[in-house]
């Protein structure tokens, strides 16, 4: 189900809890909401649709990827970026890494590990900042 995007910074500043198999409807809602906003959005975190769970989705070159409880295991190639967010007006500076190695669970709760670079790595880091209540 397509959900409205939360724009309240007090709400968005709360830390998210780990997700479990019972939270898979949130993942589907994120996918539906990402698809509905594809012209102006490349990634979403669960708190952006009102859920405080560590679930994110992003467009990885035309393929939607769901990450449940992602963790960055390794990072390299730091740089400074200018980012926008569907939940906020304008853009903000953010420190990012050009390459990250991430461990997460898929929608079947199977553990995956992959290295991402470039724009996909930036999107993942942005959405993971939402889990910590960082306003980007």
CSV table of N, CA, C and O in Angstrom, one decimal:
chain,number,residue,atom,x,y,z
A,1,UNK,N,0.8,-1.2,0.0
A,1,UNK,CA,0.0,0.0,0.0
A,1,UNK,C,0.9,1.2,0.0
A,1,UNK,O,1.9,1.3,0.7
A,2,UNK,N,0.6,2.2,-0.8
A,2,UNK,CA,1.3,3.5,-0.9
A,2,UNK,C,1.0,4.3,0.4
A,2,UNK,O,-0.2,4.5,0.7
A,3,UNK,N,2.0,4.7,1.1
A,3,UNK,CA,1.8,5.4,2.3
A,3,UNK,C,2.2,6.9,2.1
A,3,UNK,O,3.1,7.2,1.3
A,4,UNK,N,1.6,7.8,2.9
A,4,UNK,CA,2.1,9.2,2.9
A,4,UNK,C,3.5,9.4,3.4
A,4,UNK,O,3.9,8.6,4.3
A,5,UNK,N,4.2,10.3,2.9
A,5,UNK,CA,5.6,10.6,3.4
A,5,UNK,C,5.5,11.5,4.6
A,5,UNK,O,4.9,12.6,4.6
A,6,UNK,N,6.2,11.1,5.7
A,6,UNK,CA,6.2,11.9,6.9
A,6,UNK,C,7.2,13.0,6.7
A,6,UNK,O,8.3,12.8,6.2
A,7,UNK,N,6.8,14.2,7.1
A,7,UNK,CA,7.7,15.4,6.9
A,7,UNK,C,7.9,16.1,8.3
A,7,UNK,O,8.6,17.1,8.3
A,8,UNK,N,7.5,15.5,9.4
A,8,UNK,CA,7.7,16.1,10.7
A,8,UNK,C,9.1,15.7,11.2
A,8,UNK,O,9.4,14.6,11.4
A,9,UNK,N,9.9,16.8,11.4
A,9,UNK,CA,11.3,16.5,11.8
A,9,UNK,C,11.4,15.9,13.2
A,9,UNK,O,12.3,15.1,13.5
A,10,UNK,N,10.5,16.2,14.1
A,10,UNK,CA,10.5,15.7,15.4
A,10,UNK,C,10.3,14.2,15.3
A,10,UNK,O,11.0,13.3,15.9
A,11,UNK,N,9.3,13.8,14.5
A,11,UNK,CA,9.0,12.3,14.3
A,11,UNK,C,10.2,11.7,13.7
A,11,UNK,O,10.6,10.6,14.1
A,12,UNK,N,10.8,12.3,12.7
A,12,UNK,CA,11.9,11.7,11.9
A,12,UNK,C,13.2,11.6,12.7
A,12,UNK,O,14.1,10.8,12.4
A,13,UNK,N,13.3,12.3,13.9
A,13,UNK,CA,14.5,12.3,14.7
A,13,UNK,C,14.5,11.1,15.7
A,13,UNK,O,15.5,11.0,16.4
A,14,UNK,N,13.5,10.3,15.7
A,14,UNK,CA,13.5,9.1,16.6
A,14,UNK,C,14.3,8.0,16.0
A,14,UNK,O,14.3,7.8,14.8
A,15,UNK,N,14.9,7.2,16.9
A,15,UNK,CA,15.7,6.1,16.4
A,15,UNK,C,14.8,4.9,16.2
A,15,UNK,O,13.9,4.6,16.9
A,16,UNK,N,15.2,4.1,15.1
A,16,UNK,CA,14.4,2.9,14.7
A,16,UNK,C,14.9,1.7,15.4
A,16,UNK,O,16.0,1.5,15.7
A,17,UNK,N,13.9,0.7,15.6
A,17,UNK,CA,14.2,-0.6,16.2
A,17,UNK,C,14.5,-1.6,15.2
A,17,UNK,O,14.1,-1.4,14.0
A,18,UNK,N,15.2,-2.7,15.5
A,18,UNK,CA,15.4,-3.8,14.6
A,18,UNK,C,14.1,-4.3,14.1
A,18,UNK,O,13.1,-4.3,14.8
A,19,UNK,N,14.1,-4.8,12.8
A,19,UNK,CA,12.9,-5.4,12.2
A,19,UNK,C,13.0,-6.9,12.3
A,19,UNK,O,14.0,-7.5,12.5
A,20,UNK,N,11.8,-7.5,12.2
A,20,UNK,CA,11.7,-8.9,12.3
A,20,UNK,C,10.8,-9.4,11.1
A,20,UNK,O,10.3,-8.7,10.4
A,21,UNK,N,10.7,-10.7,11.0
A,21,UNK,CA,9.9,-11.3,10.0
A,21,UNK,C,8.4,-10.8,10.0
A,21,UNK,O,7.7,-10.8,9.0
A,22,UNK,N,7.9,-10.4,11.2
A,22,UNK,CA,6.6,-9.9,11.3
A,22,UNK,C,6.4,-8.5,10.6
A,22,UNK,O,5.3,-8.0,10.5
A,23,UNK,N,7.5,-7.9,10.2
A,23,UNK,CA,7.5,-6.5,9.7
A,23,UNK,C,7.5,-6.5,8.2
A,23,UNK,O,7.7,-5.5,7.6
A,24,UNK,N,7.2,-7.6,7.5
A,24,UNK,CA,7.4,-7.7,6.0
A,24,UNK,C,6.4,-6.8,5.3
A,24,UNK,O,6.6,-6.4,4.2
A,25,UNK,N,5.2,-6.5,5.9
A,25,UNK,CA,4.3,-5.6,5.3
A,25,UNK,C,4.8,-4.2,5.1
A,25,UNK,O,4.6,-3.5,4.2
A,26,UNK,N,5.7,-3.8,6.1
A,26,UNK,CA,6.3,-2.5,6.0
A,26,UNK,C,7.2,-2.5,4.8
A,26,UNK,O,7.3,-1.5,4.0
A,27,UNK,N,8.0,-3.6,4.5
A,27,UNK,CA,8.8,-3.7,3.3
A,27,UNK,C,8.0,-3.5,2.1
A,27,UNK,O,8.4,-2.8,1.1
A,28,UNK,N,6.8,-4.2,2.0
A,28,UNK,CA,6.0,-4.1,0.8
A,28,UNK,C,5.4,-2.7,0.7
A,28,UNK,O,5.4,-2.1,-0.4
A,29,UNK,N,5.1,-2.0,1.8
A,29,UNK,CA,4.6,-0.7,1.7
A,29,UNK,C,5.7,0.3,1.2
A,29,UNK,O,5.4,1.2,0.5
A,30,UNK,N,6.9,0.0,1.7
A,30,UNK,CA,8.0,0.9,1.2
A,30,UNK,C,8.2,0.7,-0.3
A,30,UNK,O,8.4,1.7,-1.0
A,31,UNK,N,8.2,-0.5,-0.8
A,31,UNK,CA,8.3,-0.8,-2.2
A,31,UNK,C,7.2,-0.1,-3.0
A,31,UNK,O,7.4,0.6,-4.1
A,32,UNK,N,6.0,-0.2,-2.5
A,32,UNK,CA,4.8,0.5,-3.2
A,32,UNK,C,5.0,2.0,-3.2
A,32,UNK,O,4.7,2.7,-4.2
A,33,UNK,N,5.4,2.5,-2.1
A,33,UNK,CA,5.6,4.0,-2.0
A,33,UNK,C,6.8,4.5,-2.8
A,33,UNK,O,6.7,5.5,-3.4
A,34,UNK,N,7.9,3.7,-2.9
A,34,UNK,CA,9.0,4.1,-3.7
A,34,UNK,C,8.5,4.1,-5.2
A,34,UNK,O,8.8,5.0,-5.9
A,35,UNK,N,7.8,3.1,-5.6
A,35,UNK,CA,7.3,3.0,-7.0
A,35,UNK,C,6.4,4.2,-7.3
A,35,UNK,O,6.5,4.8,-8.4
A,36,UNK,N,5.6,4.6,-6.4
A,36,UNK,CA,4.6,5.7,-6.6
A,36,UNK,C,5.4,7.0,-6.6
A,36,UNK,O,4.8,8.0,-7.2
A,37,UNK,N,6.6,7.1,-6.1
A,37,UNK,CA,7.4,8.4,-6.1
A,37,UNK,C,8.6,8.3,-6.9
A,37,UNK,O,9.6,9.0,-6.7
A,38,UNK,N,8.7,7.3,-7.9
A,38,UNK,CA,9.9,7.1,-8.6
A,38,UNK,C,10.4,8.2,-9.4
A,38,UNK,O,11.6,8.3,-9.7
A,39,UNK,N,9.6,9.2,-9.7
A,39,UNK,CA,10.1,10.4,-10.5
A,39,UNK,C,10.9,11.3,-9.6
A,39,UNK,O,11.6,12.2,-10.1
A,40,UNK,N,10.7,11.2,-8.3
A,40,UNK,CA,11.4,12.2,-7.4
A,40,UNK,C,12.1,11.5,-6.2
A,40,UNK,O,12.5,12.2,-5.2
A,41,UNK,N,12.2,10.2,-6.2
A,41,UNK,CA,12.8,9.5,-5.1
A,41,UNK,C,13.5,8.2,-5.5
A,41,UNK,O,13.1,7.5,-6.4
A,42,UNK,N,14.7,7.9,-4.9
A,42,UNK,CA,15.5,6.8,-5.2
A,42,UNK,C,15.6,5.8,-4.0
A,42,UNK,O,16.2,4.7,-4.1
A,43,UNK,N,15.2,6.2,-2.8
A,43,UNK,CA,15.3,5.4,-1.6
A,43,UNK,C,14.3,5.9,-0.5
A,43,UNK,O,14.0,7.0,-0.5
A,44,UNK,N,13.9,4.9,0.3
A,44,UNK,CA,13.1,5.3,1.5
A,44,UNK,C,13.5,4.4,2.7
A,44,UNK,O,13.9,3.2,2.5
A,45,UNK,N,13.4,5.0,3.8
A,45,UNK,CA,13.5,4.3,5.1
A,45,UNK,C,12.1,4.2,5.7
A,45,UNK,O,11.3,5.1,5.5
A,46,UNK,N,11.9,3.2,6.6
A,46,UNK,CA,10.6,2.9,7.1
A,46,UNK,C,10.0,4.1,7.9
A,46,UNK,O,8.8,4.3,7.9
A,47,UNK,N,10.9,4.9,8.6
A,47,UNK,CA,10.3,6.0,9.4
A,47,UNK,C,9.7,7.1,8.5
A,47,UNK,O,8.9,7.8,8.9
A,48,UNK,N,10.1,7.1,7.2
A,48,UNK,CA,9.6,8.1,6.3
A,48,UNK,C,8.1,7.8,5.9
A,48,UNK,O,7.4,8.6,5.4
A,49,UNK,N,7.7,6.5,6.3
A,49,UNK,CA,6.2,6.2,6.1
A,49,UNK,C,5.6,5.9,7.4
A,49,UNK,O,4.5,5.3,7.5
A,50,UNK,N,6.2,6.3,8.5
A,50,UNK,CA,5.6,6.2,9.8
A,50,UNK,C,5.9,5.0,10.6
A,50,UNK,O,5.3,4.7,11.7
A,51,UNK,N,6.9,4.2,10.2
A,51,UNK,CA,7.3,3.0,11.0
A,51,UNK,C,8.7,3.1,11.5
A,51,UNK,O,9.6,3.3,10.7
A,52,UNK,N,8.9,2.8,12.8
A,52,UNK,CA,10.3,2.9,13.3
A,52,UNK,C,10.9,1.6,13.3
A,52,UNK,O,11.2,1.0,14.4
A,53,UNK,N,11.2,1.0,12.2
A,53,UNK,CA,11.9,-0.2,12.0
A,53,UNK,C,13.0,0.0,11.0
A,53,UNK,O,13.0,0.9,10.1
A,54,UNK,N,14.1,-0.8,11.2
A,54,UNK,CA,15.3,-0.7,10.3
A,54,UNK,C,15.1,-1.5,9.0
A,54,UNK,O,15.7,-2.5,8.8
A,55,UNK,N,14.3,-0.9,8.2
A,55,UNK,CA,14.0,-1.4,6.8
A,55,UNK,C,14.2,-0.3,5.9
A,55,UNK,O,13.6,0.8,6.1
A,56,UNK,N,14.9,-0.5,4.8
A,56,UNK,CA,15.0,0.5,3.7
A,56,UNK,C,14.8,-0.2,2.4
A,56,UNK,O,15.0,-1.4,2.2
A,57,UNK,N,14.4,0.6,1.4
A,57,UNK,CA,14.4,0.2,0.0
A,57,UNK,C,15.1,1.2,-0.8
A,57,UNK,O,15.1,2.4,-0.5
A,58,UNK,N,15.7,0.8,-2.0
A,58,UNK,CA,16.3,1.7,-2.9
A,58,UNK,C,16.3,1.2,-4.3
A,58,UNK,O,16.2,0.0,-4.5
A,59,UNK,N,16.4,2.1,-5.2
A,59,UNK,CA,16.5,1.7,-6.6
A,59,UNK,C,17.9,1.5,-7.0
A,59,UNK,O,18.7,2.5,-6.9
A,60,UNK,N,18.3,0.3,-7.3
A,60,UNK,CA,19.6,-0.1,-7.7
A,60,UNK,C,19.7,-0.3,-9.2
A,60,UNK,O,19.6,-1.4,-9.6
A,61,UNK,N,19.7,0.8,-10.0
A,61,UNK,CA,19.8,0.7,-11.4
A,61,UNK,C,18.5,0.0,-12.0
A,61,UNK,O,18.6,-0.7,-13.0
A,62,UNK,N,17.4,0.4,-11.5
A,62,UNK,CA,16.1,-0.2,-12.0
A,62,UNK,C,15.6,-1.3,-11.3
A,62,UNK,O,14.4,-1.8,-11.5
A,63,UNK,N,16.3,-1.9,-10.3
A,63,UNK,CA,15.9,-3.0,-9.5
A,63,UNK,C,15.7,-2.5,-8.1
A,63,UNK,O,16.6,-2.0,-7.5
A,64,UNK,N,14.5,-2.7,-7.5
A,64,UNK,CA,14.2,-2.3,-6.2
A,64,UNK,C,14.8,-3.3,-5.2
A,64,UNK,O,14.6,-4.5,-5.4
A,65,UNK,N,15.6,-2.8,-4.3
A,65,UNK,CA,16.3,-3.7,-3.3
A,65,UNK,C,15.7,-3.4,-1.9
A,65,UNK,O,15.6,-2.2,-1.5
A,66,UNK,N,15.3,-4.4,-1.1
A,66,UNK,CA,14.9,-4.3,0.2
A,66,UNK,C,16.0,-4.7,1.2
A,66,UNK,O,16.6,-5.8,1.0
A,67,UNK,N,16.3,-3.9,2.1
A,67,UNK,CA,17.4,-4.3,3.1
A,67,UNK,C,16.7,-4.2,4.5
A,67,UNK,O,16.2,-3.1,4.9
A,68,UNK,N,16.8,-5.3,5.2
A,68,UNK,CA,16.2,-5.4,6.6
A,68,UNK,C,17.4,-5.4,7.5
A,68,UNK,O,18.3,-6.3,7.4
A,69,UNK,N,17.5,-4.5,8.5
A,69,UNK,CA,18.5,-4.5,9.5
A,69,UNK,C,19.9,-4.4,8.9
A,69,UNK,O,20.8,-5.1,9.3
A,70,UNK,N,20.1,-3.5,7.9
A,70,UNK,CA,21.5,-3.4,7.3
A,70,UNK,C,22.5,-2.8,8.3
A,70,UNK,O,22.2,-2.0,9.1
A,71,UNK,N,23.7,-3.3,8.1
A,71,UNK,CA,24.9,-2.8,8.9
A,71,UNK,C,26.0,-2.6,7.9
A,71,UNK,O,26.3,-3.5,7.0
A,72,UNK,N,26.7,-1.5,8.0
A,72,UNK,CA,27.9,-1.3,7.2
A,72,UNK,C,29.1,-2.0,7.9
A,72,UNK,O,29.4,-1.7,9.1
A,73,UNK,N,29.7,-2.9,7.2
A,73,UNK,CA,30.8,-3.7,7.8
A,73,UNK,C,32.2,-3.0,7.5
A,73,UNK,O,33.1,-3.1,8.2
A,74,UNK,N,32.2,-2.3,6.3
A,74,UNK,CA,33.5,-1.7,5.9
A,74,UNK,C,33.1,-0.5,5.0
A,74,UNK,O,32.1,-0.5,4.3
A,75,UNK,N,34.0,0.5,5.1
A,75,UNK,CA,33.7,1.7,4.3
A,75,UNK,C,35.0,2.3,3.9
A,75,UNK,O,36.0,2.3,4.6
A,76,UNK,N,35.1,2.9,2.7
A,76,UNK,CA,36.3,3.6,2.2
A,76,UNK,C,35.9,4.7,1.2
A,76,UNK,O,34.8,4.8,0.8
A,77,UNK,N,36.9,5.5,0.9
A,77,UNK,CA,36.7,6.6,-0.1
A,77,UNK,C,35.8,7.6,0.4
A,77,UNK,O,34.7,7.9,-0.2
A,78,UNK,N,36.1,8.3,1.5
A,78,UNK,CA,35.2,9.4,2.0
A,78,UNK,C,35.1,10.6,1.1
A,78,UNK,O,36.0,10.9,0.4
A,79,UNK,N,33.9,11.2,1.1
A,79,UNK,CA,33.7,12.4,0.3
A,79,UNK,C,32.5,13.2,0.9
A,79,UNK,O,31.8,12.6,1.7
A,80,UNK,N,32.4,14.4,0.4
A,80,UNK,CA,31.3,15.2,0.9
A,80,UNK,C,30.2,15.3,-0.2
A,80,UNK,O,30.6,15.4,-1.4
A,81,UNK,N,29.0,15.2,0.1
A,81,UNK,CA,27.9,15.2,-0.8
A,81,UNK,C,26.8,16.2,-0.5
A,81,UNK,O,26.7,16.6,0.7
A,82,UNK,N,26.0,16.6,-1.4
A,82,UNK,CA,24.9,17.4,-1.3
A,82,UNK,C,23.7,16.6,-1.6
A,82,UNK,O,23.5,16.0,-2.6
A,83,UNK,N,22.8,16.4,-0.6
A,83,UNK,CA,21.6,15.5,-0.7
A,83,UNK,C,20.3,16.2,-0.4
A,83,UNK,O,20.2,17.0,0.4
A,84,UNK,N,19.3,15.7,-1.1
A,84,UNK,CA,17.9,16.0,-0.9
A,84,UNK,C,17.2,14.9,-0.2
A,84,UNK,O,17.8,13.8,-0.2
A,85,UNK,N,16.0,15.1,0.3
A,85,UNK,CA,15.2,14.0,0.9
A,85,UNK,C,13.8,14.3,0.7
A,85,UNK,O,13.3,15.5,0.8
A,86,UNK,N,13.0,13.3,0.4
A,86,UNK,CA,11.6,13.4,0.1
A,86,UNK,C,10.9,13.9,1.3
A,86,UNK,O,9.8,14.6,1.2
A,87,UNK,N,11.4,13.7,2.5
A,87,UNK,CA,10.8,14.1,3.8
A,87,UNK,C,11.1,15.6,4.1
A,87,UNK,O,10.4,16.2,5.0
A,88,UNK,N,12.0,16.2,3.4
A,88,UNK,CA,12.5,17.6,3.8
A,88,UNK,C,12.6,18.4,2.6
A,88,UNK,O,12.8,17.9,1.5
A,89,UNK,N,12.5,19.7,2.8
A,89,UNK,CA,12.7,20.7,1.7
A,89,UNK,C,14.2,21.0,1.5
A,89,UNK,O,14.9,21.0,2.5
A,90,UNK,N,14.6,21.3,0.3
A,90,UNK,CA,16.0,21.7,0.1
A,90,UNK,C,17.0,20.6,0.1
A,90,UNK,O,16.7,19.4,0.1
A,91,UNK,N,18.3,21.0,0.2
A,91,UNK,CA,19.4,20.0,0.3
A,91,UNK,C,20.3,20.3,1.5
A,91,UNK,O,20.2,21.4,2.0
A,92,UNK,N,21.1,19.3,1.8
A,92,UNK,CA,22.0,19.4,3.0
A,92,UNK,C,23.3,18.7,2.6
A,92,UNK,O,23.3,17.8,1.8
A,93,UNK,N,24.4,19.1,3.3
A,93,UNK,CA,25.7,18.5,3.1
A,93,UNK,C,25.7,17.2,4.0
A,93,UNK,O,25.2,17.2,5.1
A,94,UNK,N,26.4,16.2,3.5
A,94,UNK,CA,26.5,14.9,4.2
A,94,UNK,C,27.9,14.3,3.9
A,94,UNK,O,28.3,14.4,2.7
A,95,UNK,N,28.5,13.7,4.9
A,95,UNK,CA,29.8,13.0,4.6
A,95,UNK,C,29.4,11.6,4.3
A,95,UNK,O,28.6,10.9,5.0
A,96,UNK,N,29.9,11.1,3.2
A,96,UNK,CA,29.6,9.7,2.7
A,96,UNK,C,30.9,9.0,2.4
A,96,UNK,O,32.0,9.6,2.3
A,97,UNK,N,30.7,7.7,2.0
A,97,UNK,CA,31.8,6.9,1.6
A,97,UNK,C,31.5,6.3,0.2
A,97,UNK,O,30.3,5.9,0.0
A,98,UNK,N,32.4,6.4,-0.7
A,98,UNK,CA,32.2,5.9,-2.0
A,98,UNK,C,32.1,4.4,-2.2
A,98,UNK,O,31.6,3.9,-3.2
A,99,UNK,N,32.5,3.7,-1.2
A,99,UNK,CA,32.4,2.2,-1.2
A,99,UNK,C,32.1,1.7,0.2
A,99,UNK,O,32.7,2.1,1.2
A,100,UNK,N,31.1,0.9,0.3
A,100,UNK,CA,30.6,0.3,1.6
A,100,UNK,C,30.3,-1.2,1.4
A,100,UNK,O,29.8,-1.6,0.3
A,101,UNK,N,30.7,-1.9,2.4
A,101,UNK,CA,30.3,-3.4,2.4
A,101,UNK,C,29.2,-3.5,3.4
A,101,UNK,O,29.3,-3.1,4.6
A,102,UNK,N,28.1,-4.1,3.0
A,102,UNK,CA,26.9,-4.1,3.8
A,102,UNK,C,26.4,-5.5,4.1
A,102,UNK,O,26.4,-6.3,3.2
A,103,UNK,N,26.0,-5.8,5.3
A,103,UNK,CA,25.3,-7.0,5.7
A,103,UNK,C,23.9,-6.7,6.0
A,103,UNK,O,23.6,-5.7,6.7
A,104,UNK,N,22.9,-7.4,5.4
A,104,UNK,CA,21.5,-7.2,5.7
A,104,UNK,C,20.7,-8.5,5.5
A,104,UNK,O,21.3,-9.5,5.2
A,105,UNK,N,19.5,-8.4,5.8
A,105,UNK,CA,18.6,-9.6,5.6
A,105,UNK,C,17.6,-9.2,4.5
A,105,UNK,O,17.2,-8.0,4.4
A,106,UNK,N,17.3,-10.2,3.6
A,106,UNK,CA,16.3,-9.9,2.6
A,106,UNK,C,14.9,-10.2,3.2
A,106,UNK,O,14.7,-10.5,4.4
A,107,UNK,N,13.9,-10.2,2.3
A,107,UNK,CA,12.5,-10.4,2.8
A,107,UNK,C,12.2,-11.8,3.3
A,107,UNK,O,11.2,-12.0,4.0
A,108,UNK,N,13.1,-12.7,3.0
A,108,UNK,CA,13.0,-14.1,3.6
A,108,UNK,C,13.8,-14.2,4.8
A,108,UNK,O,14.0,-15.3,5.3
A,109,UNK,N,14.4,-13.1,5.3
A,109,UNK,CA,15.2,-13.0,6.5
A,109,UNK,C,16.5,-13.8,6.3
A,109,UNK,O,17.2,-14.2,7.2
A,110,UNK,N,17.0,-13.9,5.0
A,110,UNK,CA,18.3,-14.6,4.7
A,110,UNK,C,19.3,-13.5,4.7
A,110,UNK,O,19.1,-12.4,4.2
A,111,UNK,N,20.5,-13.8,5.3
A,111,UNK,CA,21.6,-12.8,5.4
A,111,UNK,C,22.3,-12.7,4.1
A,111,UNK,O,22.5,-13.7,3.4
A,112,UNK,N,22.5,-11.4,3.7
A,112,UNK,CA,23.2,-11.1,2.4
A,112,UNK,C,24.4,-10.2,2.8
A,112,UNK,O,24.3,-9.4,3.7
A,113,UNK,N,25.5,-10.3,2.0
A,113,UNK,CA,26.6,-9.4,2.2
A,113,UNK,C,27.0,-9.0,0.8
A,113,UNK,O,27.2,-9.8,-0.1
A,114,UNK,N,27.2,-7.7,0.6
A,114,UNK,CA,27.6,-7.2,-0.8
A,114,UNK,C,28.3,-5.8,-0.6
A,114,UNK,O,28.0,-5.1,0.3
A,115,UNK,N,29.2,-5.6,-1.5
A,115,UNK,CA,29.9,-4.3,-1.6
A,115,UNK,C,29.2,-3.4,-2.6
A,115,UNK,O,28.9,-3.8,-3.7
A,116,UNK,N,28.8,-2.2,-2.2
A,116,UNK,CA,28.2,-1.2,-3.1
A,116,UNK,C,29.1,0.0,-3.2
A,116,UNK,O,29.9,0.4,-2.3
A,117,UNK,N,29.1,0.6,-4.4
A,117,UNK,CA,29.9,1.8,-4.6
A,117,UNK,C,29.1,2.8,-5.4
A,117,UNK,O,28.0,2.5,-5.9
A,118,UNK,N,29.6,4.1,-5.4
A,118,UNK,CA,28.9,5.1,-6.1
A,118,UNK,C,27.6,5.5,-5.6
A,118,UNK,O,27.4,5.5,-4.3
A,119,UNK,N,26.6,5.8,-6.5
A,119,UNK,CA,25.3,6.3,-6.0
A,119,UNK,C,24.6,5.3,-5.2
A,119,UNK,O,24.0,5.7,-4.1
A,120,UNK,N,24.5,4.0,-5.5
A,120,UNK,CA,23.8,3.1,-4.6
A,120,UNK,C,24.4,3.2,-3.2
A,120,UNK,O,23.6,3.1,-2.2
A,121,UNK,N,25.7,3.3,-3.0
A,121,UNK,CA,26.3,3.3,-1.7
A,121,UNK,C,25.8,4.6,-1.0
A,121,UNK,O,25.5,4.6,0.3
A,122,UNK,N,25.7,5.7,-1.7
A,122,UNK,CA,25.3,7.0,-1.1
A,122,UNK,C,23.8,6.8,-0.6
A,122,UNK,O,23.5,7.3,0.5
A,123,UNK,N,23.0,6.2,-1.4
A,123,UNK,CA,21.6,6.1,-1.1
A,123,UNK,C,21.4,5.3,0.2
A,123,UNK,O,20.7,5.6,1.1
A,124,UNK,N,22.1,4.1,0.2
A,124,UNK,CA,22.0,3.3,1.4
A,124,UNK,C,22.5,4.0,2.7
A,124,UNK,O,21.8,4.0,3.7
A,125,UNK,N,23.5,4.8,2.6
A,125,UNK,CA,24.0,5.5,3.8
A,125,UNK,C,23.0,6.6,4.2
A,125,UNK,O,22.7,6.8,5.4
A,126,UNK,N,22.4,7.2,3.2
A,126,UNK,CA,21.3,8.2,3.5
A,126,UNK,C,20.2,7.6,4.3
A,126,UNK,O,19.7,8.1,5.3
A,127,UNK,N,19.7,6.5,3.7
A,127,UNK,CA,18.5,5.8,4.4
A,127,UNK,C,18.9,5.3,5.7
A,127,UNK,O,18.1,5.3,6.7
A,128,UNK,N,20.1,4.8,5.9
A,128,UNK,CA,20.5,4.3,7.2
A,128,UNK,C,20.7,5.4,8.2
A,128,UNK,O,20.4,5.2,9.4
A,129,UNK,N,21.0,6.6,7.8
A,129,UNK,CA,21.0,7.8,8.7
A,129,UNK,C,19.6,8.0,9.3
A,129,UNK,O,19.4,8.4,10.5
A,130,UNK,N,18.5,7.7,8.5
A,130,UNK,CA,17.2,7.8,9.0
A,130,UNK,C,17.0,6.9,10.2
A,130,UNK,O,16.2,7.2,11.2
A,131,UNK,N,17.6,5.7,10.2
A,131,UNK,CA,17.4,4.8,11.3
A,131,UNK,C,17.9,5.3,12.6
A,131,UNK,O,17.4,5.0,13.7
A,132,UNK,N,18.9,6.2,12.5
A,132,UNK,CA,19.5,6.8,13.7
A,132,UNK,C,18.8,8.2,14.1
A,132,UNK,O,19.3,8.8,15.0
A,133,UNK,N,17.8,8.5,13.3
A,133,UNK,CA,17.1,9.8,13.6
A,133,UNK,C,17.9,11.0,13.1
A,133,UNK,O,17.6,12.1,13.5
A,134,UNK,N,18.9,10.8,12.2
A,134,UNK,CA,19.6,11.9,11.7
A,134,UNK,C,18.8,12.6,10.6
A,134,UNK,O,18.2,11.9,9.7
A,135,UNK,N,18.7,13.9,10.6
A,135,UNK,CA,17.9,14.6,9.7
A,135,UNK,C,18.8,15.0,8.5
A,135,UNK,O,19.7,15.9,8.7
A,136,UNK,N,18.7,14.4,7.4
A,136,UNK,CA,19.5,14.7,6.2
A,136,UNK,C,18.7,15.3,5.1
A,136,UNK,O,17.7,14.7,4.8
